[in-house]
CSV table of C-alpha atoms and ligand atoms in Angstrom, one decimal:
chain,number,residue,atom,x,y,z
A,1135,UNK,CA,0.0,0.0,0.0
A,1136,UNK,CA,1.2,3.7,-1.3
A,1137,UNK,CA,0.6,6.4,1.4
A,1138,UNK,CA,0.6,10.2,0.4
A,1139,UNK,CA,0.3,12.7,3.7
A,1140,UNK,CA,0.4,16.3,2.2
A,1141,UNK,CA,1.3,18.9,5.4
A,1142,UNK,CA,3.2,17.4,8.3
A,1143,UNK,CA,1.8,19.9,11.5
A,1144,UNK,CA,0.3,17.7,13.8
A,1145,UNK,CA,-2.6,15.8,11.7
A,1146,UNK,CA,0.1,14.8,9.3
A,1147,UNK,CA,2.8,13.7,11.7
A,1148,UNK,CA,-0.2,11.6,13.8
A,1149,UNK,CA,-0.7,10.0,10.5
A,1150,UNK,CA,2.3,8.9,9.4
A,1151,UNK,CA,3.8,8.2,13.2
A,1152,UNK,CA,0.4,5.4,13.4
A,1153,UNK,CA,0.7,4.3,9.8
A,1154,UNK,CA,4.0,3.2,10.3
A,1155,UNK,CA,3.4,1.6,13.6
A,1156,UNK,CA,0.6,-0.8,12.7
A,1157,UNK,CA,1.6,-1.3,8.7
A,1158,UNK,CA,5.1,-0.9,9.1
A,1159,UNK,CA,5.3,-2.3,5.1
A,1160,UNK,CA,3.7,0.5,3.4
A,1161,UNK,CA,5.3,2.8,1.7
A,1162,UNK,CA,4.8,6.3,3.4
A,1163,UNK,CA,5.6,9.6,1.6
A,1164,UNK,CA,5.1,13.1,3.4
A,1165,UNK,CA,4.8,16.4,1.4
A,1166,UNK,CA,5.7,19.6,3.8
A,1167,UNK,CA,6.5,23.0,2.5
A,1168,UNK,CA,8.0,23.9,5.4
A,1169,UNK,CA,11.6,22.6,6.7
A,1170,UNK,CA,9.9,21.7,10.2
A,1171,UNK,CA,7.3,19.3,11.4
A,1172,UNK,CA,4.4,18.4,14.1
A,1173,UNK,CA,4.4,22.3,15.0
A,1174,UNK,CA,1.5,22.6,18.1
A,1175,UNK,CA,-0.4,25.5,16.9
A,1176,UNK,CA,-2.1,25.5,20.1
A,1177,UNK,CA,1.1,26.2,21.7
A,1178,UNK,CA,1.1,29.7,20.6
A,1179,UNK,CA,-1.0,30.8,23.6
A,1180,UNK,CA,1.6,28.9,26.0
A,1181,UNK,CA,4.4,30.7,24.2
A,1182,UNK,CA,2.8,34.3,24.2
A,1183,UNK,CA,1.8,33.8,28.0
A,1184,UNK,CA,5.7,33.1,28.5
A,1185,UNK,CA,4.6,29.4,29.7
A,1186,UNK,CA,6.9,28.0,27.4
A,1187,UNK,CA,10.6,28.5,28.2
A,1188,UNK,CA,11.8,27.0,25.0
A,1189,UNK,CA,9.8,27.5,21.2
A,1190,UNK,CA,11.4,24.1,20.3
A,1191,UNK,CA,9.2,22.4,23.0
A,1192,UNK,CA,6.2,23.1,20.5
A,1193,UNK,CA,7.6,20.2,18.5
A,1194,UNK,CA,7.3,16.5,19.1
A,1195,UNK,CA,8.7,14.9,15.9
A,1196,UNK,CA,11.1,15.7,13.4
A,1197,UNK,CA,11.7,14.7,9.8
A,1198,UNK,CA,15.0,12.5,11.1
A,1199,UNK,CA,11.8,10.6,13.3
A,1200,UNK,CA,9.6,9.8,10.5
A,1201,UNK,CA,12.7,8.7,8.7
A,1202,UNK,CA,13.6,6.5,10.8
A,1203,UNK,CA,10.2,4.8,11.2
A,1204,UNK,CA,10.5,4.4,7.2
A,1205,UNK,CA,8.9,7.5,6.0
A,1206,UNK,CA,9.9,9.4,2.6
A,1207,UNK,CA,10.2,13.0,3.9
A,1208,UNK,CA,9.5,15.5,1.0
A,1209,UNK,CA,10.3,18.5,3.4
A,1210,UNK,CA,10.3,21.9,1.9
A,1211,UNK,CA,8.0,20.3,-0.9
A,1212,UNK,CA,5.2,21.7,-2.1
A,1213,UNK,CA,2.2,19.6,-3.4
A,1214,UNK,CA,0.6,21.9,-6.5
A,1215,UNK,CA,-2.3,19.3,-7.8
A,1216,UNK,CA,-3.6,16.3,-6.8
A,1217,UNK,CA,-4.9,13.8,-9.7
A,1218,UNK,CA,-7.6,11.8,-7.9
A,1219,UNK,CA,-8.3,9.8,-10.5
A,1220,UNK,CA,-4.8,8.2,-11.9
A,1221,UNK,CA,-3.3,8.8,-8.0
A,1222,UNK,CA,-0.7,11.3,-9.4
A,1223,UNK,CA,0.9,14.4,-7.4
A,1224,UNK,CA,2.6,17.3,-8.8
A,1225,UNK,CA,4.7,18.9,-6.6
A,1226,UNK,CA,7.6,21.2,-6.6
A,1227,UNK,CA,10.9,21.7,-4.7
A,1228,UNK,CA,10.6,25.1,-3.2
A,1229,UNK,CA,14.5,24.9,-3.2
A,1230,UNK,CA,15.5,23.9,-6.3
A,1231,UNK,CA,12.3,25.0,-8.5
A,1232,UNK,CA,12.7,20.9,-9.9
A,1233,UNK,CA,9.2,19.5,-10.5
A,1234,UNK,CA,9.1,16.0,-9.3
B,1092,LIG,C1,-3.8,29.6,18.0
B,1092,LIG,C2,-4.3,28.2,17.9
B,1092,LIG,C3,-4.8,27.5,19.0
B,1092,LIG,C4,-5.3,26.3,18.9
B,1092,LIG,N1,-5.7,25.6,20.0
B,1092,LIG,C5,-6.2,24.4,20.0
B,1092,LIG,C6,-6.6,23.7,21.1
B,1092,LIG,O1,-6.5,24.2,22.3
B,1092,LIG,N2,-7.1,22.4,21.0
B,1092,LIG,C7,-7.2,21.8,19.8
B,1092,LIG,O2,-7.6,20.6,19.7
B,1092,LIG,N3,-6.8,22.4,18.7
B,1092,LIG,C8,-6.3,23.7,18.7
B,1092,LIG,N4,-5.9,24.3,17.6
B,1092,LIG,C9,-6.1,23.7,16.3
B,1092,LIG,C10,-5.0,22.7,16.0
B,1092,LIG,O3,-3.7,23.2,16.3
B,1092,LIG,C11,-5.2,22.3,14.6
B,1092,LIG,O4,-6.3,21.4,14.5
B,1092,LIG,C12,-4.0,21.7,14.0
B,1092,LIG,O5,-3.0,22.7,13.9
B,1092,LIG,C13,-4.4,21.3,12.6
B,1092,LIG,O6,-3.3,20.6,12.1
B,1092,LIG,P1,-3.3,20.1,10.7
B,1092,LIG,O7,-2.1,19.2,10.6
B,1092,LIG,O8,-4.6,19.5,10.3
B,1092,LIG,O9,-3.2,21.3,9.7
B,1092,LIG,P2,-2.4,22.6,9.7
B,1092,LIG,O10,-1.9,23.1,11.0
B,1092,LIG,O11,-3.2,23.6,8.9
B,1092,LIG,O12,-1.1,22.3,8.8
B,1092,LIG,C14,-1.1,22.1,7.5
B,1092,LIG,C15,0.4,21.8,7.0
B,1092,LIG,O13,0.3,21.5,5.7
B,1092,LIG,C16,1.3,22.1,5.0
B,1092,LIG,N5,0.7,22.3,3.6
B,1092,LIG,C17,-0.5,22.8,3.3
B,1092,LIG,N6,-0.7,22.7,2.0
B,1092,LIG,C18,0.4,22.1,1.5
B,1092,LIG,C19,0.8,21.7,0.1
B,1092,LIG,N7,-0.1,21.9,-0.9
B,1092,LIG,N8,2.0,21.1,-0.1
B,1092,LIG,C20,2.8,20.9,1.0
B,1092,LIG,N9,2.5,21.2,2.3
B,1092,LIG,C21,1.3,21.8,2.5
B,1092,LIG,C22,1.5,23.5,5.7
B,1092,LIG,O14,2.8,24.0,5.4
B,1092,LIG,C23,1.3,23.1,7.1
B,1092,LIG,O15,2.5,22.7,7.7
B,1092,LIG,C24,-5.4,25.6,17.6
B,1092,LIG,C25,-4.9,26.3,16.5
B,1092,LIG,C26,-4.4,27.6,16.6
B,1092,LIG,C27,-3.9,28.3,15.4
């Protein structure tokens, strides 16, 4: 089975963290346009209230993580159409401008 997570905040790292863990077999890709992943947005309240000593502690995975559990990290990716119907992705490399 071909797995396709497109953003990697906290739904998308939830995802691929449990996908991996019961089917470790499948083959996991994840699509973030950002360099960072499993951001808690609901942190930001913590963090403006000066409950958080450290802006890192509003992270709970990284892409070295999912690696590791067997996931194909995309990171700084950007997914610009989805093809339902033949299961195709276009996406971009926001750092190299190569279409993949
Ligand atoms: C201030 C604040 C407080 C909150 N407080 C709570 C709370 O107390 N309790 C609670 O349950 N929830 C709370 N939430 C909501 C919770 O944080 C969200 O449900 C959660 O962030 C949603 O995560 P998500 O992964 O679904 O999507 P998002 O956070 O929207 O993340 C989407 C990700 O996808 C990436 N992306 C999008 N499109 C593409 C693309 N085409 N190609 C590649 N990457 C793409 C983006 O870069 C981003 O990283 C809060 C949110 C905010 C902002």
């Amino acid at each position: 089975m071909k797995v396709s997570i497109i953003g990697c905040t906290h739904a998308g790292t939830f995802s691929a963290m449990n996908i991996l863990k019961e089917h470790p077999d499948w083959e996991v890709s994840v699509f973030e346009r950002n360099d960072n992943l499993s951001f808690l947005s609901c942190g930001i309240a913590l963090w403006v209230s000066d409950r958080v000593s450290d802006p890192n502690k509003m992270f709970y995975s990284s892409p070295e993580d999912l690696s590791q559990l067997g996931a194909h990290m995309y990171m700084g990716h950007d997914v610009t159409d989805i093809n339902f119907d033949n299961k195709k992705l276009n996406v971009t490399n926001l750092t190299t401008g190569e279409k993949i």
